[in-house]
CSV table of C-alpha atoms in Angstrom, one decimal:
chain,number,residue,atom,x,y,z
C,61,UNK,CA,-38.2,-49.2,-23.2
C,62,UNK,CA,-41.7,-47.9,-22.0
C,63,UNK,CA,-44.0,-50.2,-20.8
C,64,UNK,CA,-46.9,-51.9,-23.0
C,65,UNK,CA,-50.5,-49.8,-22.6
C,66,UNK,CA,-53.0,-51.3,-20.3
C,67,UNK,CA,-55.2,-51.9,-23.0
C,68,UNK,CA,-52.8,-54.8,-24.3
C,69,UNK,CA,-52.9,-53.5,-28.0
C,70,UNK,CA,-49.3,-53.3,-29.2
C,71,UNK,CA,-47.9,-50.4,-31.3
C,72,UNK,CA,-47.1,-53.2,-33.8
C,73,UNK,CA,-50.9,-54.7,-33.8
C,74,UNK,CA,-52.1,-50.9,-34.0
C,75,UNK,CA,-50.0,-50.2,-37.1
C,76,UNK,CA,-51.2,-52.9,-39.2
C,77,UNK,CA,-55.1,-52.4,-38.2
C,78,UNK,CA,-54.7,-48.7,-39.1
C,79,UNK,CA,-52.8,-49.8,-42.4
C,80,UNK,CA,-55.9,-51.8,-42.9
C,81,UNK,CA,-58.2,-48.9,-41.8
C,82,UNK,CA,-56.3,-46.6,-44.9
C,83,UNK,CA,-56.4,-49.2,-47.6
C,84,UNK,CA,-60.5,-49.6,-47.0
C,85,UNK,CA,-61.2,-46.3,-46.7
C,86,UNK,CA,-63.0,-45.4,-49.9
C,87,UNK,CA,-66.1,-43.0,-50.6
C,88,UNK,CA,-65.2,-39.4,-48.7
C,89,UNK,CA,-65.5,-39.1,-45.3
C,90,UNK,CA,-68.9,-40.6,-44.6
C,91,UNK,CA,-67.4,-43.7,-46.0
C,92,UNK,CA,-64.1,-43.6,-43.9
C,93,UNK,CA,-65.8,-42.9,-40.9
C,94,UNK,CA,-67.8,-46.0,-41.2
C,95,UNK,CA,-64.8,-48.3,-42.0
C,96,UNK,CA,-63.3,-46.6,-38.8
C,97,UNK,CA,-66.5,-47.1,-36.6
C,98,UNK,CA,-66.7,-51.0,-38.0
C,99,UNK,CA,-63.6,-51.8,-36.9
C,100,UNK,CA,-62.1,-49.9,-33.9
C,101,UNK,CA,-65.2,-49.8,-32.3
C,102,UNK,CA,-67.3,-53.0,-33.1
C,103,UNK,CA,-64.7,-55.4,-34.5
C,104,UNK,CA,-61.6,-54.9,-32.0
C,105,UNK,CA,-63.2,-52.6,-29.8
C,106,UNK,CA,-60.2,-50.4,-28.6
C,107,UNK,CA,-63.0,-47.8,-27.7
C,108,UNK,CA,-66.2,-47.6,-27.0
C,109,UNK,CA,-69.2,-45.8,-28.9
C,110,UNK,CA,-69.1,-42.8,-26.6
C,111,UNK,CA,-65.4,-42.0,-27.0
C,112,UNK,CA,-65.8,-42.6,-30.7
C,113,UNK,CA,-68.5,-40.2,-31.1
C,114,UNK,CA,-66.9,-37.6,-28.7
C,115,UNK,CA,-63.3,-37.9,-30.8
C,116,UNK,CA,-65.9,-37.4,-34.0
C,117,UNK,CA,-67.4,-34.5,-32.9
C,118,UNK,CA,-64.1,-32.5,-31.6
C,119,UNK,CA,-62.7,-33.4,-34.9
C,120,UNK,CA,-65.7,-31.9,-36.9
C,121,UNK,CA,-65.0,-28.7,-34.6
C,122,UNK,CA,-61.4,-28.7,-36.3
C,123,UNK,CA,-60.2,-27.0,-39.6
C,124,UNK,CA,-59.1,-30.3,-42.2
C,125,UNK,CA,-60.4,-33.3,-43.3
C,126,UNK,CA,-62.6,-34.7,-40.2
C,127,UNK,CA,-62.0,-38.7,-41.1
C,128,UNK,CA,-58.1,-38.2,-41.0
C,129,UNK,CA,-58.0,-36.0,-37.8
C,130,UNK,CA,-60.2,-38.6,-36.1
C,131,UNK,CA,-57.6,-41.6,-36.8
C,132,UNK,CA,-54.9,-39.2,-35.6
C,133,UNK,CA,-57.0,-38.6,-32.7
C,134,UNK,CA,-57.6,-42.5,-31.8
C,135,UNK,CA,-54.0,-43.1,-32.7
C,136,UNK,CA,-52.8,-40.9,-29.9
C,137,UNK,CA,-55.2,-42.0,-27.5
C,138,UNK,CA,-54.1,-45.8,-27.5
C,139,UNK,CA,-50.5,-45.3,-28.3
C,140,UNK,CA,-49.4,-41.2,-27.5
C,141,UNK,CA,-48.1,-39.1,-30.0
C,142,UNK,CA,-46.2,-42.0,-32.2
C,143,UNK,CA,-49.7,-43.9,-32.5
C,144,UNK,CA,-51.3,-40.6,-33.5
C,145,UNK,CA,-48.7,-39.8,-36.3
C,146,UNK,CA,-48.9,-43.3,-37.3
C,147,UNK,CA,-52.5,-43.6,-37.7
C,148,UNK,CA,-52.7,-40.1,-39.3
C,149,UNK,CA,-50.0,-40.9,-41.8
C,150,UNK,CA,-51.2,-44.3,-43.0
C,151,UNK,CA,-54.6,-43.0,-43.5
C,152,UNK,CA,-53.3,-40.4,-45.8
C,153,UNK,CA,-50.7,-42.7,-47.9
C,154,UNK,CA,-52.8,-44.9,-50.0
C,155,UNK,CA,-54.9,-41.7,-51.1
C,156,UNK,CA,-51.7,-39.8,-51.6
C,157,UNK,CA,-49.7,-42.7,-53.5
C,158,UNK,CA,-53.1,-43.6,-55.9
C,159,UNK,CA,-54.0,-40.1,-56.8
C,160,UNK,CA,-49.9,-39.1,-57.4
C,161,UNK,CA,-50.1,-42.5,-59.9
C,162,UNK,CA,-53.3,-41.1,-61.8
C,163,UNK,CA,-52.1,-37.9,-61.6
C,164,UNK,CA,-48.9,-39.2,-63.7
C,165,UNK,CA,-51.3,-41.6,-66.0
C,166,UNK,CA,-53.9,-38.3,-66.2
C,167,UNK,CA,-50.9,-35.9,-67.4
C,168,UNK,CA,-49.5,-38.2,-69.6
C,169,UNK,CA,-52.0,-40.4,-71.3
C,170,UNK,CA,-55.5,-38.8,-70.1
C,171,UNK,CA,-58.2,-40.9,-68.7
C,172,UNK,CA,-57.9,-44.9,-68.7
C,173,UNK,CA,-61.4,-46.4,-69.1
C,174,UNK,CA,-60.3,-49.5,-67.2
C,175,UNK,CA,-59.4,-47.6,-64.0
C,176,UNK,CA,-62.7,-45.6,-64.4
C,177,UNK,CA,-64.7,-49.4,-64.8
C,178,UNK,CA,-62.9,-49.9,-61.6
C,179,UNK,CA,-63.6,-47.1,-59.7
C,180,UNK,CA,-67.3,-47.3,-60.8
C,181,UNK,CA,-67.3,-50.8,-58.6
C,182,UNK,CA,-65.9,-49.2,-55.8
C,183,UNK,CA,-68.9,-46.6,-55.5
C,184,UNK,CA,-71.4,-48.8,-55.1
C,185,UNK,CA,-69.6,-50.7,-52.3
C,186,UNK,CA,-68.9,-47.5,-50.8
C,187,UNK,CA,-72.4,-46.7,-50.9
C,188,UNK,CA,-73.3,-49.6,-49.1
C,189,UNK,CA,-70.7,-49.0,-46.3
C,190,UNK,CA,-72.1,-45.2,-45.9
C,191,UNK,CA,-75.7,-46.3,-45.7
C,192,UNK,CA,-74.8,-48.9,-43.1
C,193,UNK,CA,-73.0,-46.0,-41.1
C,194,UNK,CA,-75.9,-43.9,-40.8
C,195,UNK,CA,-78.2,-46.8,-39.5
C,196,UNK,CA,-75.5,-47.9,-36.9
C,197,UNK,CA,-74.3,-44.5,-35.8
C,198,UNK,CA,-78.2,-43.0,-35.6
C,199,UNK,CA,-79.6,-46.1,-34.0
C,200,UNK,CA,-76.8,-45.5,-31.1
C,201,UNK,CA,-75.9,-41.6,-31.0
C,202,UNK,CA,-80.1,-40.4,-30.9
C,203,UNK,CA,-81.1,-41.4,-27.6
C,204,UNK,CA,-83.6,-38.4,-27.3
C,205,UNK,CA,-86.7,-37.1,-29.4
C,206,UNK,CA,-84.3,-33.7,-29.3
C,207,UNK,CA,-81.4,-35.3,-30.7
C,208,UNK,CA,-83.6,-36.9,-33.5
C,209,UNK,CA,-85.2,-33.7,-34.2
C,210,UNK,CA,-81.7,-31.9,-34.4
C,211,UNK,CA,-80.3,-34.8,-36.9
C,212,UNK,CA,-83.1,-33.9,-39.1
C,213,UNK,CA,-82.9,-30.4,-39.0
C,214,UNK,CA,-79.3,-30.5,-39.7
C,215,UNK,CA,-79.9,-33.2,-42.7
C,216,UNK,CA,-82.7,-30.3,-43.9
C,217,UNK,CA,-80.5,-27.4,-43.4
C,218,UNK,CA,-77.6,-29.4,-45.6
C,219,UNK,CA,-79.4,-30.7,-47.9
C,220,UNK,CA,-82.5,-28.3,-49.1
C,221,UNK,CA,-81.4,-24.9,-47.9
C,222,UNK,CA,-77.5,-25.6,-48.4
C,223,UNK,CA,-76.9,-23.9,-45.1
C,224,UNK,CA,-72.6,-23.9,-44.3
C,225,UNK,CA,-71.6,-27.0,-42.8
C,226,UNK,CA,-70.1,-25.0,-39.8
C,227,UNK,CA,-73.1,-23.1,-39.0
C,228,UNK,CA,-74.6,-26.5,-38.7
C,229,UNK,CA,-72.2,-27.7,-36.2
C,230,UNK,CA,-71.7,-24.8,-34.4
C,231,UNK,CA,-75.7,-23.9,-33.8
C,232,UNK,CA,-75.9,-27.8,-32.6
C,233,UNK,CA,-73.3,-27.2,-30.3
C,234,UNK,CA,-75.0,-24.1,-28.7
C,235,UNK,CA,-78.5,-25.8,-28.4
C,236,UNK,CA,-76.7,-28.7,-26.6
C,237,UNK,CA,-74.5,-26.3,-24.2
C,238,UNK,CA,-77.5,-24.3,-23.7
C,239,UNK,CA,-80.0,-26.9,-22.8
C,240,UNK,CA,-77.8,-28.5,-20.6
C,241,UNK,CA,-76.8,-25.1,-18.7
C,242,UNK,CA,-80.5,-24.7,-18.5
C,243,UNK,CA,-80.8,-28.1,-16.7
C,244,UNK,CA,-82.3,-30.0,-19.5
C,245,UNK,CA,-81.3,-33.7,-19.9
C,246,UNK,CA,-81.9,-33.9,-23.7
C,247,UNK,CA,-78.2,-34.1,-24.9
C,248,UNK,CA,-77.3,-35.6,-21.5
C,249,UNK,CA,-77.1,-39.3,-23.2
C,250,UNK,CA,-76.7,-42.4,-21.6
C,251,UNK,CA,-74.7,-45.0,-21.1
C,252,UNK,CA,-74.7,-48.7,-23.0
C,253,UNK,CA,-73.5,-52.0,-21.5
C,254,UNK,CA,-71.6,-52.6,-24.7
C,255,UNK,CA,-69.8,-48.9,-24.0
C,256,UNK,CA,-67.8,-50.6,-21.0
C,257,UNK,CA,-66.5,-53.6,-22.9
C,258,UNK,CA,-63.9,-51.3,-24.6
C,259,UNK,CA,-60.2,-52.0,-24.0
C,260,UNK,CA,-59.2,-48.3,-23.3
C,261,UNK,CA,-62.2,-48.3,-20.8
C,262,UNK,CA,-63.6,-45.2,-19.6
C,263,UNK,CA,-60.3,-43.9,-17.8
C,264,UNK,CA,-58.0,-40.9,-18.7
C,265,UNK,CA,-55.0,-42.5,-20.2
C,266,UNK,CA,-52.0,-40.5,-17.9
C,267,UNK,CA,-50.3,-39.3,-21.3
C,268,UNK,CA,-53.7,-36.9,-22.2
C,269,UNK,CA,-53.2,-35.1,-19.0
C,270,UNK,CA,-49.6,-33.7,-20.5
C,271,UNK,CA,-50.4,-30.1,-21.5
C,272,UNK,CA,-46.7,-29.3,-21.9
C,273,UNK,CA,-46.3,-32.3,-24.3
C,274,UNK,CA,-49.0,-30.7,-26.3
C,275,UNK,CA,-47.5,-27.7,-26.8
C,276,UNK,CA,-44.3,-28.7,-27.5
C,277,UNK,CA,-45.6,-30.9,-30.3
C,278,UNK,CA,-47.9,-28.3,-31.5
C,279,UNK,CA,-44.6,-26.0,-31.7
C,280,UNK,CA,-42.4,-28.8,-33.7
C,281,UNK,CA,-45.7,-29.4,-36.1
C,282,UNK,CA,-46.2,-25.8,-36.6
C,283,UNK,CA,-42.4,-25.2,-37.5
C,284,UNK,CA,-42.7,-28.2,-40.3
C,285,UNK,CA,-45.3,-26.5,-41.5
C,286,UNK,CA,-44.5,-23.1,-42.2
C,287,UNK,CA,-40.5,-23.1,-42.5
C,288,UNK,CA,-41.1,-25.0,-45.7
C,289,UNK,CA,-43.2,-22.4,-46.9
C,290,UNK,CA,-41.3,-19.5,-45.8
C,291,UNK,CA,-37.8,-21.5,-47.5
C,292,UNK,CA,-40.3,-21.3,-50.9
C,293,UNK,CA,-41.4,-17.7,-51.0
C,294,UNK,CA,-37.9,-16.4,-50.0
C,295,UNK,CA,-35.9,-19.0,-52.5
C,296,UNK,CA,-38.5,-18.8,-55.4
C,297,UNK,CA,-40.6,-15.4,-54.9
C,298,UNK,CA,-44.3,-15.0,-54.4
C,299,UNK,CA,-45.2,-15.8,-57.9
C,300,UNK,CA,-43.7,-19.0,-58.7
C,301,UNK,CA,-46.2,-22.1,-59.0
C,302,UNK,CA,-44.8,-23.7,-55.8
C,303,UNK,CA,-44.9,-20.4,-54.0
C,304,UNK,CA,-48.3,-20.3,-55.1
C,305,UNK,CA,-49.0,-24.1,-53.8
C,306,UNK,CA,-47.7,-23.7,-50.6
C,307,UNK,CA,-49.7,-20.5,-49.3
C,308,UNK,CA,-52.5,-21.3,-51.0
C,309,UNK,CA,-53.1,-24.6,-49.8
C,310,UNK,CA,-51.6,-23.7,-46.5
C,311,UNK,CA,-54.8,-21.2,-46.2
C,312,UNK,CA,-56.9,-23.8,-47.6
C,313,UNK,CA,-55.8,-26.0,-44.4
C,314,UNK,CA,-56.4,-23.3,-41.9
C,315,UNK,CA,-60.2,-22.5,-43.2
C,316,UNK,CA,-61.7,-25.5,-44.4
C,317,UNK,CA,-63.7,-26.3,-41.5
C,318,UNK,CA,-66.3,-29.6,-41.9
C,319,UNK,CA,-63.4,-30.9,-44.5
C,320,UNK,CA,-63.3,-31.0,-48.0
C,321,UNK,CA,-66.7,-30.6,-49.2
C,322,UNK,CA,-66.6,-27.0,-47.4
C,323,UNK,CA,-63.7,-26.0,-49.4
C,324,UNK,CA,-64.0,-27.9,-52.8
C,325,UNK,CA,-66.1,-24.8,-54.4
C,326,UNK,CA,-63.6,-22.2,-53.7
C,327,UNK,CA,-60.6,-24.6,-54.6
C,328,UNK,CA,-62.1,-25.0,-57.9
C,329,UNK,CA,-62.6,-21.4,-58.3
C,330,UNK,CA,-59.4,-20.3,-57.6
C,331,UNK,CA,-57.6,-23.2,-59.3
C,332,UNK,CA,-59.6,-22.4,-62.6
C,333,UNK,CA,-60.4,-19.2,-62.9
C,334,UNK,CA,-57.7,-17.4,-60.8
C,335,UNK,CA,-54.5,-19.4,-61.3
C,336,UNK,CA,-55.6,-20.9,-64.8
C,337,UNK,CA,-53.9,-24.5,-63.3
C,338,UNK,CA,-56.8,-26.8,-64.9
C,339,UNK,CA,-59.9,-26.7,-66.4
C,340,UNK,CA,-63.3,-27.1,-65.1
C,341,UNK,CA,-63.7,-30.8,-66.7
C,342,UNK,CA,-60.2,-31.6,-65.3
C,343,UNK,CA,-60.9,-30.3,-61.9
C,344,UNK,CA,-64.1,-32.5,-61.7
C,345,UNK,CA,-62.0,-35.5,-63.0
C,346,UNK,CA,-59.7,-34.8,-60.4
C,347,UNK,CA,-62.5,-35.1,-58.0
C,348,UNK,CA,-63.5,-38.2,-59.5
C,349,UNK,CA,-60.1,-39.7,-58.5
C,350,UNK,CA,-60.5,-38.8,-54.9
C,351,UNK,CA,-63.9,-40.0,-54.6
C,352,UNK,CA,-62.9,-43.3,-55.5
C,353,UNK,CA,-59.3,-43.8,-54.0
C,354,UNK,CA,-58.7,-44.4,-50.5
C,355,UNK,CA,-58.0,-41.8,-48.2
C,356,UNK,CA,-59.5,-38.1,-47.5
C,357,UNK,CA,-61.4,-36.5,-50.4
C,358,UNK,CA,-59.5,-33.7,-49.9
C,359,UNK,CA,-56.6,-35.3,-51.5
C,360,UNK,CA,-58.0,-33.7,-54.5
C,361,UNK,CA,-55.8,-30.8,-53.8
C,362,UNK,CA,-52.9,-33.3,-54.8
C,363,UNK,CA,-53.8,-33.8,-58.2
C,364,UNK,CA,-54.7,-30.0,-58.4
C,365,UNK,CA,-51.2,-28.9,-57.5
C,366,UNK,CA,-49.9,-31.6,-59.9
C,367,UNK,CA,-51.7,-30.5,-62.8
C,368,UNK,CA,-50.8,-26.8,-61.8
C,369,UNK,CA,-47.0,-27.9,-61.4
C,370,UNK,CA,-46.9,-30.1,-64.6
C,371,UNK,CA,-48.1,-27.2,-66.9
C,372,UNK,CA,-45.8,-24.6,-65.4
C,373,UNK,CA,-42.4,-26.3,-64.9
C,374,UNK,CA,-40.1,-23.5,-65.1
C,375,UNK,CA,-36.3,-25.4,-65.3
C,376,UNK,CA,-37.6,-28.2,-64.0
C,377,UNK,CA,-38.9,-31.2,-66.2
C,378,UNK,CA,-42.8,-31.1,-66.4
C,379,UNK,CA,-43.4,-34.6,-64.6
C,380,UNK,CA,-40.5,-33.6,-61.7
C,381,UNK,CA,-42.2,-30.6,-61.4
C,382,UNK,CA,-45.7,-32.0,-61.4
C,383,UNK,CA,-44.7,-34.4,-58.5
C,384,UNK,CA,-42.7,-31.8,-56.2
C,385,UNK,CA,-46.0,-29.9,-56.7
C,386,UNK,CA,-48.5,-32.6,-55.8
C,387,UNK,CA,-46.2,-33.5,-52.7
C,388,UNK,CA,-45.7,-30.1,-51.2
C,389,UNK,CA,-49.4,-29.4,-52.0
C,390,UNK,CA,-49.9,-32.6,-49.5
C,391,UNK,CA,-47.5,-31.6,-46.8
C,392,UNK,CA,-49.0,-28.1,-46.4
C,393,UNK,CA,-52.6,-29.6,-46.3
C,394,UNK,CA,-52.0,-32.5,-43.5
C,395,UNK,CA,-49.2,-31.4,-41.4
C,396,UNK,CA,-51.4,-28.7,-39.8
C,397,UNK,CA,-54.1,-31.4,-39.2
C,398,UNK,CA,-51.4,-32.8,-37.1
C,399,UNK,CA,-50.6,-29.6,-35.4
C,400,UNK,CA,-54.7,-29.0,-34.6
C,401,UNK,CA,-55.3,-32.5,-33.3
C,402,UNK,CA,-52.2,-33.0,-31.2
C,403,UNK,CA,-53.2,-29.6,-29.4
C,404,UNK,CA,-56.6,-29.7,-28.8
C,405,UNK,CA,-57.2,-33.3,-27.7
C,406,UNK,CA,-55.8,-32.8,-24.5
C,407,UNK,CA,-58.2,-30.3,-23.6
C,408,UNK,CA,-61.0,-32.2,-25.2
C,409,UNK,CA,-60.5,-35.6,-23.2
C,410,UNK,CA,-60.2,-33.5,-19.6
C,411,UNK,CA,-63.5,-31.9,-21.2
C,412,UNK,CA,-65.2,-34.9,-21.5
C,413,UNK,CA,-66.9,-35.2,-18.3
C,414,UNK,CA,-68.2,-31.7,-18.1
C,415,UNK,CA,-71.9,-31.6,-18.2
C,416,UNK,CA,-72.0,-28.5,-20.8
C,417,UNK,CA,-69.7,-29.9,-22.8
C,418,UNK,CA,-71.1,-33.4,-23.0
C,419,UNK,CA,-74.4,-31.4,-23.8
C,420,UNK,CA,-72.7,-29.8,-26.5
C,421,UNK,CA,-71.0,-32.4,-28.1
C,422,UNK,CA,-74.2,-35.0,-27.8
C,423,UNK,CA,-76.1,-32.4,-29.7
C,424,UNK,CA,-73.0,-32.4,-32.5
C,425,UNK,CA,-73.2,-35.6,-32.2
C,426,UNK,CA,-77.1,-35.5,-33.1
C,427,UNK,CA,-76.1,-33.1,-36.4
C,428,UNK,CA,-73.2,-35.0,-37.6
C,429,UNK,CA,-75.6,-38.0,-37.8
C,430,UNK,CA,-77.7,-35.5,-40.3
C,431,UNK,CA,-74.5,-34.4,-42.1
C,432,UNK,CA,-73.4,-38.3,-42.7
C,433,UNK,CA,-77.2,-39.0,-44.0
C,434,UNK,CA,-76.9,-35.6,-46.4
C,435,UNK,CA,-73.4,-37.1,-47.3
C,436,UNK,CA,-75.0,-40.5,-48.0
C,437,UNK,CA,-78.0,-39.1,-50.1
C,438,UNK,CA,-75.2,-37.2,-52.0
C,439,UNK,CA,-73.2,-39.8,-52.9
C,440,UNK,CA,-76.2,-41.9,-53.9
C,441,UNK,CA,-77.8,-39.3,-56.4
C,442,UNK,CA,-73.9,-39.3,-58.2
C,443,UNK,CA,-73.8,-42.9,-58.0
C,444,UNK,CA,-77.2,-44.1,-59.2
C,445,UNK,CA,-77.5,-41.1,-61.6
C,446,UNK,CA,-75.3,-39.6,-64.4
C,447,UNK,CA,-76.6,-36.3,-64.2
C,448,UNK,CA,-77.8,-34.3,-61.2
C,449,UNK,CA,-79.9,-30.5,-61.9
C,450,UNK,CA,-78.8,-28.1,-59.3
C,451,UNK,CA,-82.2,-26.4,-58.2
C,452,UNK,CA,-81.5,-23.0,-56.7
C,453,UNK,CA,-84.7,-20.9,-55.9
C,454,UNK,CA,-85.3,-18.2,-52.3
C,455,UNK,CA,-84.6,-20.1,-49.7
C,456,UNK,CA,-83.7,-23.7,-51.5
C,457,UNK,CA,-80.3,-25.2,-52.7
C,458,UNK,CA,-80.3,-28.7,-53.7
C,459,UNK,CA,-79.5,-31.2,-56.5
C,460,UNK,CA,-82.4,-33.0,-58.6
C,461,UNK,CA,-81.5,-36.0,-59.8
C,462,UNK,CA,-82.1,-36.2,-64.0
C,463,UNK,CA,-84.6,-39.6,-64.3
C,464,UNK,CA,-83.3,-40.3,-67.6
C,465,UNK,CA,-79.8,-40.5,-67.0
C,466,UNK,CA,-80.5,-43.3,-64.2
C,467,UNK,CA,-77.8,-45.7,-64.7
C,468,UNK,CA,-78.8,-49.6,-64.3
C,469,UNK,CA,-75.6,-51.1,-64.2
C,470,UNK,CA,-74.7,-48.7,-60.9
C,471,UNK,CA,-78.2,-49.2,-59.4
C,472,UNK,CA,-78.6,-52.9,-59.7
C,473,UNK,CA,-74.7,-53.3,-58.6
C,474,UNK,CA,-75.4,-50.5,-55.4
C,475,UNK,CA,-78.2,-52.7,-54.4
C,476,UNK,CA,-76.5,-56.0,-54.5
C,477,UNK,CA,-73.8,-54.4,-52.3
C,478,UNK,CA,-76.3,-52.7,-49.8
C,479,UNK,CA,-78.1,-56.3,-49.2
C,480,UNK,CA,-74.8,-58.3,-49.0
C,481,UNK,CA,-73.8,-55.9,-46.5
C,482,UNK,CA,-77.2,-55.0,-44.4
C,483,UNK,CA,-78.9,-58.6,-44.7
C,484,UNK,CA,-76.1,-61.1,-45.4
C,485,UNK,CA,-73.1,-59.5,-43.2
C,486,UNK,CA,-70.6,-59.6,-46.0
C,487,UNK,CA,-67.4,-57.7,-45.3
C,488,UNK,CA,-65.3,-54.8,-46.1
C,489,UNK,CA,-62.8,-56.6,-48.0
C,490,UNK,CA,-66.0,-58.7,-49.6
C,491,UNK,CA,-67.9,-56.2,-50.6
C,492,UNK,CA,-65.4,-53.9,-52.1
C,493,UNK,CA,-63.4,-56.5,-54.0
C,494,UNK,CA,-66.6,-57.9,-55.1
C,495,UNK,CA,-68.1,-54.6,-56.5
C,496,UNK,CA,-64.9,-53.5,-58.1
C,497,UNK,CA,-64.3,-57.0,-59.9
C,498,UNK,CA,-68.1,-56.7,-61.0
C,499,UNK,CA,-67.5,-52.8,-62.1
C,500,UNK,CA,-64.5,-54.6,-64.1
C,501,UNK,CA,-66.5,-57.2,-65.9
C,502,UNK,CA,-69.5,-54.3,-67.0
C,503,UNK,CA,-66.8,-52.3,-68.7
C,504,UNK,CA,-65.3,-55.9,-70.5
C,505,UNK,CA,-69.1,-56.6,-71.3
C,506,UNK,CA,-69.4,-53.1,-72.8
C,507,UNK,CA,-71.5,-51.4,-70.7
C,508,UNK,CA,-70.7,-47.7,-70.0
C,509,UNK,CA,-69.3,-47.8,-66.5
C,510,UNK,CA,-68.1,-44.0,-65.2
């Protein structure tokens, strides 16, 4: 048996905490990062603010869902590879189970109004959680005028001008690197007294220095990812629906820098127009399910694959085919995430004290605050208004709310959740549970909630 970790957090305790985080991780990456930050940094004090943001910055630079990768990274920091696997799998599990169950209901019975009402209430709670994350992370991460300016530029670039997310992050990193190289302290950051109180501390855990183990684990992840894909292609041929699911979502796992938001348009286009797995309206329904269930937003890919396989079952029963298709998409989407984190994390930790790397990642931190603010605005528009009008003119690309589509119930519920969270410090479970119950009550009272 190995000795207990020096930080004093047992693997059993960590597992229960990661399960709690997973169950409360609603609202896409912004909401999930907010939940993780609140529990891991503020409540449990496993890591300090600087280490959390360093890990987040690294995950932002990797392809795949950044929130799930952040959980994997932090789990690895605390309890080696097993801790990372447990944190990453638990983060995905509630969403995978929820989306699978709802996909089955959707395929067999169509939309269920009561479920929509429940999710309607949860959206209001998530909006409050995301807003709280913007305020807390921004207050602690933006420590210079240059960082404030970069955060503002990041938000405007995403919200108004439609600049691709990877360009925002890479550009910010380059600005920070060049500034640090030139001797500027604009992105150097400063330590705060609260950051010294974390259980993990500032030292580099011994297991983070083992580069051989990193390559060995990465090789195992690579085999777990590509061997099933190769076997499906050899057994069924490239034209089979399962082969298309395996290759298409494997490709998406490699190119989805910036998480699901960066990939959804392309996934929708291919699934609807090229593969004809589902309609555009059904794609939006799937996105709605993914936005309002726990886990990564990229879990919408499980819904897409489920419907595609359900409608192209071959010799299998449609339901069996759909379930297998959904599970296959989930496997090839998330196994690469573990590969990327376990391979990159040891090198990222070793470079944590390098001034140029610190400058680059602190600049990315500033950009990430702008990204979270953009997600908060985007989420609020789609929560409070039933319709938004895309504005596309030369040089500008943003969504404008249709004022006549304002949802009074959503507005009141969102304001109540924000007041409960920011003014009275209500807990996550209280806010989520209260808003979900309010959504159901509004449905029973005859209000349109969805």
